[in-house]
């Protein structure tokens, strides 16, 4: 069915060194989606770079400019 609900595990990530990622979705397909929220566009944080290196997953930057697209996806 096209409207079948998708279940995702929702988490955040924080390293012992204090690096953090705001929002992580772990999907049943074992795919991980990571997001960092900022009020305005800018560079992605060192925390995001650390997460990307450790988990081989790109962190997407969500700002006021693309927030509605993120919510509606």
Short mmCIF file of N, CA, C and O in Angstrom, two decimals:
data_model
loop_
_atom_site.label_atom_id
_atom_site.label_comp_id
_atom_site.label_asym_id
_atom_site.label_seq_id
_atom_site.Cartn_x
_atom_site.Cartn_y
_atom_site.Cartn_z
N UNK A 1 0.83 -1.19 0.00
CA UNK A 1 0.00 0.00 0.00
C UNK A 1 0.87 1.24 0.00
O UNK A 1 1.86 1.33 0.70
N UNK A 2 0.45 2.22 -0.75
CA UNK A 2 1.23 3.46 -0.86
C UNK A 2 1.23 4.24 0.44
O UNK A 2 2.17 4.96 0.73
N UNK A 3 0.18 4.11 1.25
CA UNK A 3 0.10 4.89 2.47
C UNK A 3 0.53 4.11 3.71
O UNK A 3 0.26 4.51 4.82
N UNK A 4 1.21 2.99 3.50
CA UNK A 4 1.68 2.18 4.63
C UNK A 4 2.70 2.99 5.44
O UNK A 4 3.63 3.59 4.89
N UNK A 5 2.52 3.02 6.74
CA UNK A 5 3.39 3.81 7.62
C UNK A 5 4.82 3.25 7.63
O UNK A 5 5.01 2.04 7.59
N UNK A 6 5.78 4.14 7.66
CA UNK A 6 7.17 3.75 7.77
C UNK A 6 7.61 3.99 9.20
O UNK A 6 7.36 5.06 9.75
N UNK A 7 8.24 3.01 9.79
CA UNK A 7 8.68 3.14 11.17
C UNK A 7 10.16 3.49 11.20
O UNK A 7 10.96 2.86 10.52
N UNK A 8 10.49 4.48 11.97
CA UNK A 8 11.89 4.89 12.13
C UNK A 8 12.19 5.05 13.61
O UNK A 8 11.33 5.46 14.38
N UNK A 9 13.40 4.73 13.98
CA UNK A 9 13.87 4.97 15.33
C UNK A 9 14.46 6.37 15.36
O UNK A 9 15.29 6.72 14.52
N UNK A 10 14.02 7.20 16.30
CA UNK A 10 14.45 8.60 16.37
C UNK A 10 15.41 8.79 17.53
O UNK A 10 15.12 8.38 18.65
N UNK A 11 16.56 9.41 17.25
CA UNK A 11 17.60 9.57 18.25
C UNK A 11 18.36 10.88 18.04
O UNK A 11 18.14 11.60 17.08
N UNK A 12 19.28 11.14 18.95
CA UNK A 12 20.29 12.18 18.77
C UNK A 12 21.63 11.51 19.05
O UNK A 12 21.68 10.37 19.52
N UNK A 13 22.72 12.19 18.74
CA UNK A 13 24.05 11.60 18.94
C UNK A 13 24.93 12.61 19.66
O UNK A 13 24.90 13.80 19.35
N UNK A 14 25.65 12.13 20.63
CA UNK A 14 26.62 12.97 21.33
C UNK A 14 27.83 12.11 21.66
O UNK A 14 27.70 11.04 22.25
N UNK A 15 29.01 12.61 21.31
CA UNK A 15 30.25 11.89 21.60
C UNK A 15 30.73 12.23 23.00
O UNK A 15 30.26 13.18 23.63
N UNK A 16 31.68 11.46 23.49
CA UNK A 16 32.26 11.75 24.80
C UNK A 16 32.95 13.11 24.80
O UNK A 16 33.05 13.77 25.83
N UNK A 17 33.42 13.54 23.64
CA UNK A 17 34.09 14.83 23.53
C UNK A 17 33.14 16.02 23.42
O UNK A 17 33.57 17.16 23.35
N UNK A 18 31.82 15.76 23.35
CA UNK A 18 30.85 16.84 23.30
C UNK A 18 30.28 17.14 21.93
O UNK A 18 29.39 17.97 21.79
N UNK A 19 30.77 16.47 20.88
CA UNK A 19 30.21 16.67 19.54
C UNK A 19 28.79 16.11 19.54
O UNK A 19 28.51 15.10 20.18
N UNK A 20 27.88 16.79 18.82
CA UNK A 20 26.51 16.31 18.81
C UNK A 20 25.82 16.54 17.47
O UNK A 20 26.17 17.45 16.73
N UNK A 21 24.86 15.66 17.20
CA UNK A 21 23.98 15.78 16.04
C UNK A 21 22.57 15.86 16.59
O UNK A 21 22.16 15.08 17.44
N UNK A 22 21.77 16.80 16.07
CA UNK A 22 20.47 17.11 16.64
C UNK A 22 19.43 16.00 16.47
O UNK A 22 18.65 15.73 17.38
N UNK A 23 19.40 15.37 15.31
CA UNK A 23 18.30 14.45 15.00
C UNK A 23 18.79 13.36 14.07
O UNK A 23 19.38 13.65 13.03
N UNK A 24 18.52 12.11 14.43
CA UNK A 24 18.92 10.96 13.62
C UNK A 24 17.74 10.03 13.46
O UNK A 24 17.06 9.70 14.44
N UNK A 25 17.47 9.62 12.22
CA UNK A 25 16.45 8.62 11.94
C UNK A 25 17.15 7.34 11.51
O UNK A 25 17.94 7.35 10.57
N UNK A 26 16.85 6.25 12.20
CA UNK A 26 17.34 4.93 11.80
C UNK A 26 16.15 4.20 11.20
O UNK A 26 15.18 3.90 11.90
N UNK A 27 16.23 3.92 9.92
CA UNK A 27 15.12 3.30 9.21
C UNK A 27 15.25 1.78 9.22
O UNK A 27 16.35 1.24 9.39
N UNK A 28 14.13 1.05 9.05
CA UNK A 28 14.18 -0.41 9.05
C UNK A 28 15.14 -0.99 8.01
O UNK A 28 15.67 -2.07 8.19
N UNK A 29 15.39 -0.25 6.95
CA UNK A 29 16.31 -0.71 5.90
C UNK A 29 17.77 -0.59 6.33
O UNK A 29 18.66 -0.79 5.52
N UNK A 30 18.01 -0.24 7.59
CA UNK A 30 19.35 -0.03 8.15
C UNK A 30 19.99 1.26 7.66
O UNK A 30 21.16 1.50 7.91
N UNK A 31 19.24 2.08 6.95
CA UNK A 31 19.75 3.37 6.50
C UNK A 31 19.63 4.38 7.63
O UNK A 31 18.65 4.37 8.38
N UNK A 32 20.62 5.25 7.75
CA UNK A 32 20.62 6.30 8.78
C UNK A 32 20.57 7.65 8.09
O UNK A 32 21.32 7.91 7.15
N UNK A 33 19.68 8.50 8.57
CA UNK A 33 19.60 9.88 8.09
C UNK A 33 19.89 10.80 9.27
O UNK A 33 19.29 10.66 10.33
N UNK A 34 20.84 11.71 9.11
CA UNK A 34 21.26 12.60 10.20
C UNK A 34 21.03 14.05 9.80
O UNK A 34 21.26 14.43 8.65
N UNK A 35 20.56 14.85 10.77
CA UNK A 35 20.20 16.24 10.50
C UNK A 35 20.74 17.16 11.59
O UNK A 35 20.74 16.82 12.77
N UNK A 36 21.19 18.31 11.16
CA UNK A 36 21.61 19.36 12.08
C UNK A 36 20.75 20.58 11.80
O UNK A 36 20.58 20.98 10.66
N UNK A 37 20.17 21.16 12.84
CA UNK A 37 19.27 22.30 12.70
C UNK A 37 19.99 23.58 13.10
O UNK A 37 20.61 23.65 14.15
N UNK A 38 19.88 24.59 12.21
CA UNK A 38 20.44 25.92 12.48
C UNK A 38 19.42 26.96 12.02
O UNK A 38 18.67 26.71 11.09
N UNK A 39 19.42 28.09 12.67
CA UNK A 39 18.49 29.15 12.30
C UNK A 39 18.78 29.68 10.90
O UNK A 39 17.88 29.90 10.11
N UNK A 40 20.04 29.88 10.60
CA UNK A 40 20.39 30.41 9.28
C UNK A 40 21.44 29.52 8.63
O UNK A 40 22.15 28.78 9.30
N UNK A 41 21.51 29.61 7.33
CA UNK A 41 22.46 28.81 6.57
C UNK A 41 23.89 29.18 6.93
O UNK A 41 24.18 30.31 7.29
N UNK A 42 24.74 28.24 6.83
CA UNK A 42 26.15 28.45 7.13
C UNK A 42 26.89 27.15 6.94
O UNK A 42 26.39 26.21 6.33
N UNK A 43 28.05 27.11 7.48
CA UNK A 43 28.86 25.90 7.38
C UNK A 43 28.33 24.83 8.32
O UNK A 43 27.84 25.12 9.40
N UNK A 44 28.46 23.61 7.90
CA UNK A 44 28.10 22.48 8.75
C UNK A 44 29.16 22.40 9.86
O UNK A 44 30.31 22.76 9.65
N UNK A 45 28.78 21.96 11.02
CA UNK A 45 29.67 21.99 12.18
C UNK A 45 30.75 20.92 12.14
O UNK A 45 30.67 19.95 11.38
N UNK A 46 31.75 21.07 12.99
CA UNK A 46 32.78 20.03 13.15
C UNK A 46 32.15 18.75 13.69
O UNK A 46 32.61 17.66 13.38
N UNK A 47 31.10 18.88 14.49
CA UNK A 47 30.39 17.70 14.99
C UNK A 47 29.85 16.86 13.84
O UNK A 47 29.94 15.64 13.85
N UNK A 48 29.28 17.54 12.84
CA UNK A 48 28.74 16.84 11.69
C UNK A 48 29.85 16.14 10.91
O UNK A 48 29.69 15.00 10.46
N UNK A 49 30.98 16.79 10.77
CA UNK A 49 32.12 16.17 10.08
C UNK A 49 32.60 14.94 10.84
O UNK A 49 32.92 13.91 10.24
N UNK A 50 32.63 15.02 12.15
CA UNK A 50 33.03 13.90 12.98
C UNK A 50 32.06 12.73 12.83
O UNK A 50 32.47 11.58 12.69
N UNK A 51 30.77 13.03 12.84
CA UNK A 51 29.75 11.99 12.68
C UNK A 51 29.88 11.33 11.30
O UNK A 51 29.80 10.11 11.18
N UNK A 52 30.07 12.15 10.27
CA UNK A 52 30.22 11.63 8.91
C UNK A 52 31.41 10.69 8.81
O UNK A 52 31.31 9.61 8.22
N UNK A 53 32.53 11.06 9.39
CA UNK A 53 33.72 10.19 9.37
C UNK A 53 33.46 8.88 10.11
O UNK A 53 33.84 7.82 9.65
N UNK A 54 32.81 8.96 11.26
CA UNK A 54 32.62 7.78 12.09
C UNK A 54 31.57 6.82 11.54
O UNK A 54 31.74 5.61 11.62
N UNK A 55 30.49 7.34 10.96
CA UNK A 55 29.38 6.50 10.52
C UNK A 55 29.17 6.48 9.01
O UNK A 55 28.22 5.85 8.53
N UNK A 56 30.02 7.17 8.27
CA UNK A 56 29.93 7.21 6.81
C UNK A 56 28.52 7.64 6.35
O UNK A 56 27.95 7.05 5.44
N UNK A 57 27.96 8.61 7.05
CA UNK A 57 26.63 9.14 6.75
C UNK A 57 26.70 10.66 6.72
O UNK A 57 27.12 11.28 7.70
N UNK A 58 26.29 11.24 5.61
CA UNK A 58 26.31 12.69 5.49
C UNK A 58 25.23 13.32 6.37
O UNK A 58 24.11 12.82 6.45
N UNK A 59 25.54 14.40 7.03
CA UNK A 59 24.60 15.14 7.87
C UNK A 59 24.00 16.26 7.03
O UNK A 59 24.71 17.05 6.43
N UNK A 60 22.67 16.31 7.00
CA UNK A 60 21.98 17.34 6.23
C UNK A 60 21.69 18.55 7.12
O UNK A 60 21.25 18.39 8.25
N UNK A 61 21.94 19.73 6.60
CA UNK A 61 21.70 20.97 7.33
C UNK A 61 20.28 21.45 7.06
O UNK A 61 19.88 21.64 5.91
N UNK A 62 19.50 21.63 8.14
CA UNK A 62 18.13 22.12 8.03
C UNK A 62 18.11 23.53 8.64
O UNK A 62 18.53 23.73 9.76
N UNK A 63 17.61 24.49 7.84
CA UNK A 63 17.53 25.89 8.28
C UNK A 63 16.10 26.39 8.10
O UNK A 63 15.23 25.66 7.62
N UNK A 64 15.88 27.65 8.42
CA UNK A 64 14.56 28.24 8.21
C UNK A 64 14.19 28.25 6.73
O UNK A 64 13.01 28.25 6.38
N UNK A 65 15.18 28.21 5.86
CA UNK A 65 14.93 28.24 4.42
C UNK A 65 14.40 26.91 3.87
O UNK A 65 13.65 26.89 2.92
N UNK A 66 14.82 25.79 4.46
CA UNK A 66 14.39 24.49 3.93
C UNK A 66 13.62 23.64 4.95
O UNK A 66 13.36 22.47 4.72
N UNK A 67 13.22 24.25 6.07
CA UNK A 67 12.55 23.51 7.13
C UNK A 67 11.22 22.91 6.66
O UNK A 67 10.90 21.76 6.94
N UNK A 68 10.42 23.69 5.94
CA UNK A 68 9.10 23.18 5.51
C UNK A 68 9.27 21.99 4.57
O UNK A 68 8.50 21.04 4.64
N UNK A 69 10.27 22.00 3.72
CA UNK A 69 10.52 20.84 2.85
C UNK A 69 10.91 19.61 3.67
O UNK A 69 10.47 18.51 3.37
N UNK A 70 11.69 19.83 4.72
CA UNK A 70 12.09 18.73 5.61
C UNK A 70 10.85 18.13 6.30
O UNK A 70 10.69 16.91 6.35
N UNK A 71 9.97 18.97 6.79
CA UNK A 71 8.78 18.50 7.50
C UNK A 71 7.83 17.76 6.57
O UNK A 71 7.22 16.77 6.97
N UNK A 72 7.71 18.22 5.35
CA UNK A 72 6.75 17.62 4.42
C UNK A 72 7.27 16.37 3.69
O UNK A 72 6.50 15.71 3.02
N UNK A 73 8.52 16.03 3.87
CA UNK A 73 9.05 14.85 3.15
C UNK A 73 8.55 13.57 3.72
O UNK A 73 8.14 13.38 4.77
#
